[in-house]
Backbone as JSON Lines, residues from 0, in Angstrom:
{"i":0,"aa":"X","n":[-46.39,-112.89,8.22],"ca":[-47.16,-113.86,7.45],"c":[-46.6,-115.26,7.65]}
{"i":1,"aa":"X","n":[-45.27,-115.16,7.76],"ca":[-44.76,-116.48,7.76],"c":[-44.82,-116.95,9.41]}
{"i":2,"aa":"X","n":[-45.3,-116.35,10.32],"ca":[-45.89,-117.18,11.33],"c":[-47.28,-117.28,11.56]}
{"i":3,"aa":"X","n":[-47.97,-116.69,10.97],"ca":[-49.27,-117.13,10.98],"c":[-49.62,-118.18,10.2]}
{"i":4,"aa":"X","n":[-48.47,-119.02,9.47],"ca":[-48.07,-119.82,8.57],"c":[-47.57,-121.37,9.39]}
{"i":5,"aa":"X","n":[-47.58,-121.02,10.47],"ca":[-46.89,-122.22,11.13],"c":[-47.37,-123.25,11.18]}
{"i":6,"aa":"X","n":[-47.2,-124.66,11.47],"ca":[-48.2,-125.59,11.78],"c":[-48.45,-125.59,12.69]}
{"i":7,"aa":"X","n":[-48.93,-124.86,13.79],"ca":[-49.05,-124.96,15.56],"c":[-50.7,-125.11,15.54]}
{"i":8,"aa":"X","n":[-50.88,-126.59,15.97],"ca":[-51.6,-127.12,16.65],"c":[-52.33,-127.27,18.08]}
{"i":9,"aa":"X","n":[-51.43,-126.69,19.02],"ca":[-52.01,-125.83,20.11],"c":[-51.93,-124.89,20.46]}
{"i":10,"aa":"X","n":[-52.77,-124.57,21.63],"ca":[-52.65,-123.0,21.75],"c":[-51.15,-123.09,22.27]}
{"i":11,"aa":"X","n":[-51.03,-121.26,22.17],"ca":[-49.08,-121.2,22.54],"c":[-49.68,-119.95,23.21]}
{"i":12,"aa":"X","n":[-48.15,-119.52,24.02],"ca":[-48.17,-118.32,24.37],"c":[-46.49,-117.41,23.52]}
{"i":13,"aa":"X","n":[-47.13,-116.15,23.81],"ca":[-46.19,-115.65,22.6],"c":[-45.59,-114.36,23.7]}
{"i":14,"aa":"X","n":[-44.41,-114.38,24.33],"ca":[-43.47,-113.21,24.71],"c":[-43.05,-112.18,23.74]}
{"i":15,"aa":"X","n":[-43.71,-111.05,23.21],"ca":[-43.19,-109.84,22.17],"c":[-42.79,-108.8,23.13]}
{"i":16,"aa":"X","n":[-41.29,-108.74,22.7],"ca":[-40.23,-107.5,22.9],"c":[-39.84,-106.97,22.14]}
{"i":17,"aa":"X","n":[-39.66,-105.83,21.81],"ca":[-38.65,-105.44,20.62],"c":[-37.26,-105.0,20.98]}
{"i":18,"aa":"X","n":[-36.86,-105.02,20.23],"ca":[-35.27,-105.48,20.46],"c":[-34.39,-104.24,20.67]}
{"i":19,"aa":"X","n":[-35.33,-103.17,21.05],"ca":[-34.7,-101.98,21.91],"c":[-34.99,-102.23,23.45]}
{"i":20,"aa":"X","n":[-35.58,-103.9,23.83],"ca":[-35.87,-103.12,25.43],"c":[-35.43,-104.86,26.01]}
{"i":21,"aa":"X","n":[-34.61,-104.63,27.35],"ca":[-33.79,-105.82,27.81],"c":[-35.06,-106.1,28.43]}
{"i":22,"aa":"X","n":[-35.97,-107.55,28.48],"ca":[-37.26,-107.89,28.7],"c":[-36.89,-107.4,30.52]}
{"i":23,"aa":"X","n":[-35.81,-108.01,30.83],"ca":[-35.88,-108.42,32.42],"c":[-35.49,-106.98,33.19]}
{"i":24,"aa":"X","n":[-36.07,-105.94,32.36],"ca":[-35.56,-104.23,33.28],"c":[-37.6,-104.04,33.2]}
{"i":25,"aa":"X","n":[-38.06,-104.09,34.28],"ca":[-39.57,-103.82,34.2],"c":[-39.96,-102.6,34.32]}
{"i":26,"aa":"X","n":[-38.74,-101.89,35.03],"ca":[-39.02,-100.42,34.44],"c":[-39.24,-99.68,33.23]}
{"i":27,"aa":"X","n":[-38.32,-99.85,32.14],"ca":[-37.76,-99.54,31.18],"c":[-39.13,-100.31,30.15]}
{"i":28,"aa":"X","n":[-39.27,-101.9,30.37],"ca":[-40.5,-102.47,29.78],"c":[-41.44,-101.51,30.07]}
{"i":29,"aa":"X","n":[-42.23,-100.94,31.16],"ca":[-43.34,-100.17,31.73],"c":[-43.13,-99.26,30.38]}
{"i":30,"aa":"X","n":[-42.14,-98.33,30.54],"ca":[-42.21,-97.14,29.55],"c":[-42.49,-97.68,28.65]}
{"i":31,"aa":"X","n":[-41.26,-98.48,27.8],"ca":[-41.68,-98.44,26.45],"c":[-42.21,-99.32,25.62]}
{"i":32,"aa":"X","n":[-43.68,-99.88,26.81],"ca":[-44.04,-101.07,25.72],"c":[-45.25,-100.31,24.8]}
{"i":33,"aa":"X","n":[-45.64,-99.05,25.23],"ca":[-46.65,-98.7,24.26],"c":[-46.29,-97.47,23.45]}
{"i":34,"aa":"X","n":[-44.88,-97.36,23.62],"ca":[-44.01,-95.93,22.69],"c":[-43.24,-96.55,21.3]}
{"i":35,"aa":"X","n":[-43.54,-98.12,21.24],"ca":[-42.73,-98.74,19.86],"c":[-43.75,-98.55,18.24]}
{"i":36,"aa":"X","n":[-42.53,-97.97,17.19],"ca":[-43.52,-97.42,16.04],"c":[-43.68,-98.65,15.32]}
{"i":37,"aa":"X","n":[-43.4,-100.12,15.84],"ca":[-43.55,-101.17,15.05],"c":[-45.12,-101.33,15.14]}
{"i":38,"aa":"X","n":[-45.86,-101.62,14.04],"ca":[-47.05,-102.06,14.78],"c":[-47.53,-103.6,14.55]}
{"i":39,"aa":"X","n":[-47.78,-104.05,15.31],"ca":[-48.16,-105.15,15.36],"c":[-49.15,-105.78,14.75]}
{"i":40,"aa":"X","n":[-49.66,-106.86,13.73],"ca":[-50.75,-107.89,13.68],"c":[-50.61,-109.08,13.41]}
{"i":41,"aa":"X","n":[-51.91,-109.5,13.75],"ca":[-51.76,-111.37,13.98],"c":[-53.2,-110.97,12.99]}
{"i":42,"aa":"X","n":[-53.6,-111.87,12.18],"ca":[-54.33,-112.14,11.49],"c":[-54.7,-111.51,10.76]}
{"i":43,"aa":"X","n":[-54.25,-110.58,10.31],"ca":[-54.39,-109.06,9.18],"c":[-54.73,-108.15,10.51]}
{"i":44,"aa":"X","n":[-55.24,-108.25,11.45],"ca":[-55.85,-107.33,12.38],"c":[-54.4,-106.45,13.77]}
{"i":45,"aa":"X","n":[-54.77,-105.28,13.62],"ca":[-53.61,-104.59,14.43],"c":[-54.07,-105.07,15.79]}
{"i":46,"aa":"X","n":[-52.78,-104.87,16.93],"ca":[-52.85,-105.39,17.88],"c":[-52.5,-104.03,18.44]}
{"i":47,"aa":"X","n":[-53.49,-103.99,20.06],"ca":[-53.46,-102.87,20.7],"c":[-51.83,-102.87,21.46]}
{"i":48,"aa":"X","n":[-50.9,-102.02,21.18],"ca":[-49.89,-102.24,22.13],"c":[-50.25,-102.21,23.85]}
{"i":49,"aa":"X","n":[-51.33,-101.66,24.13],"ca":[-51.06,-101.38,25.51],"c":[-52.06,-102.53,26.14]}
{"i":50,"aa":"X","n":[-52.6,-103.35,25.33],"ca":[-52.88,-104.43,25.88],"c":[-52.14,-105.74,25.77]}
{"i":51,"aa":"X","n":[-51.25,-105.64,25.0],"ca":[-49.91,-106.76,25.51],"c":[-49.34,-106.88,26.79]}
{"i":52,"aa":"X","n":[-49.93,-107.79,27.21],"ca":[-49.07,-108.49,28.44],"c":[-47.52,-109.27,28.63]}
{"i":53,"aa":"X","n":[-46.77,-108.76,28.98],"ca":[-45.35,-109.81,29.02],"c":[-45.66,-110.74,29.54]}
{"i":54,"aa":"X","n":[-45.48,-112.2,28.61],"ca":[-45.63,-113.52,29.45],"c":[-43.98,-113.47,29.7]}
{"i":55,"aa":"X","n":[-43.49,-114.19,30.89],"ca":[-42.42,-114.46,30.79],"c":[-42.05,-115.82,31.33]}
{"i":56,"aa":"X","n":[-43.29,-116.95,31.95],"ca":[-42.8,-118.11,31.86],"c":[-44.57,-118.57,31.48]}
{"i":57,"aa":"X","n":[-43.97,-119.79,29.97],"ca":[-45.35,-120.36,29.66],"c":[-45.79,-121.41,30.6]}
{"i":58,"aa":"X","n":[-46.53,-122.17,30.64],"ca":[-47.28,-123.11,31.66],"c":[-46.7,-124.32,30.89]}
């Protein structure tokens, strides 16, 4: 809640890892980005894990 709270004025891009997986092993990312029991939402609405993309450099 408290980042959907932010003042951000433009669009952003947002890198989500959880803090069982070292971002820069893309193996290890592959497995377990859609096996985490956290679940995710941005605007009251759940977020599909297996459609998260790793950004790893913003523009």
């Amino acid at each position: 809640e408290a980042f959907i709270n932010l003042p951000i004025t433009d669009k952003i891009r947002i890198n989500i890892v959880t803090s069982s997986i070292d971002p820069r092993d893309q193996q290890q990312w592959e497995y377990f980005k859609g096996k985490s029991h956290h679940l995710i939402t941005f605007n009251q609405k759940p977020i599909d894990r297996n459609k998260i993309v790793e950004i790893t450099q913003v523009a």
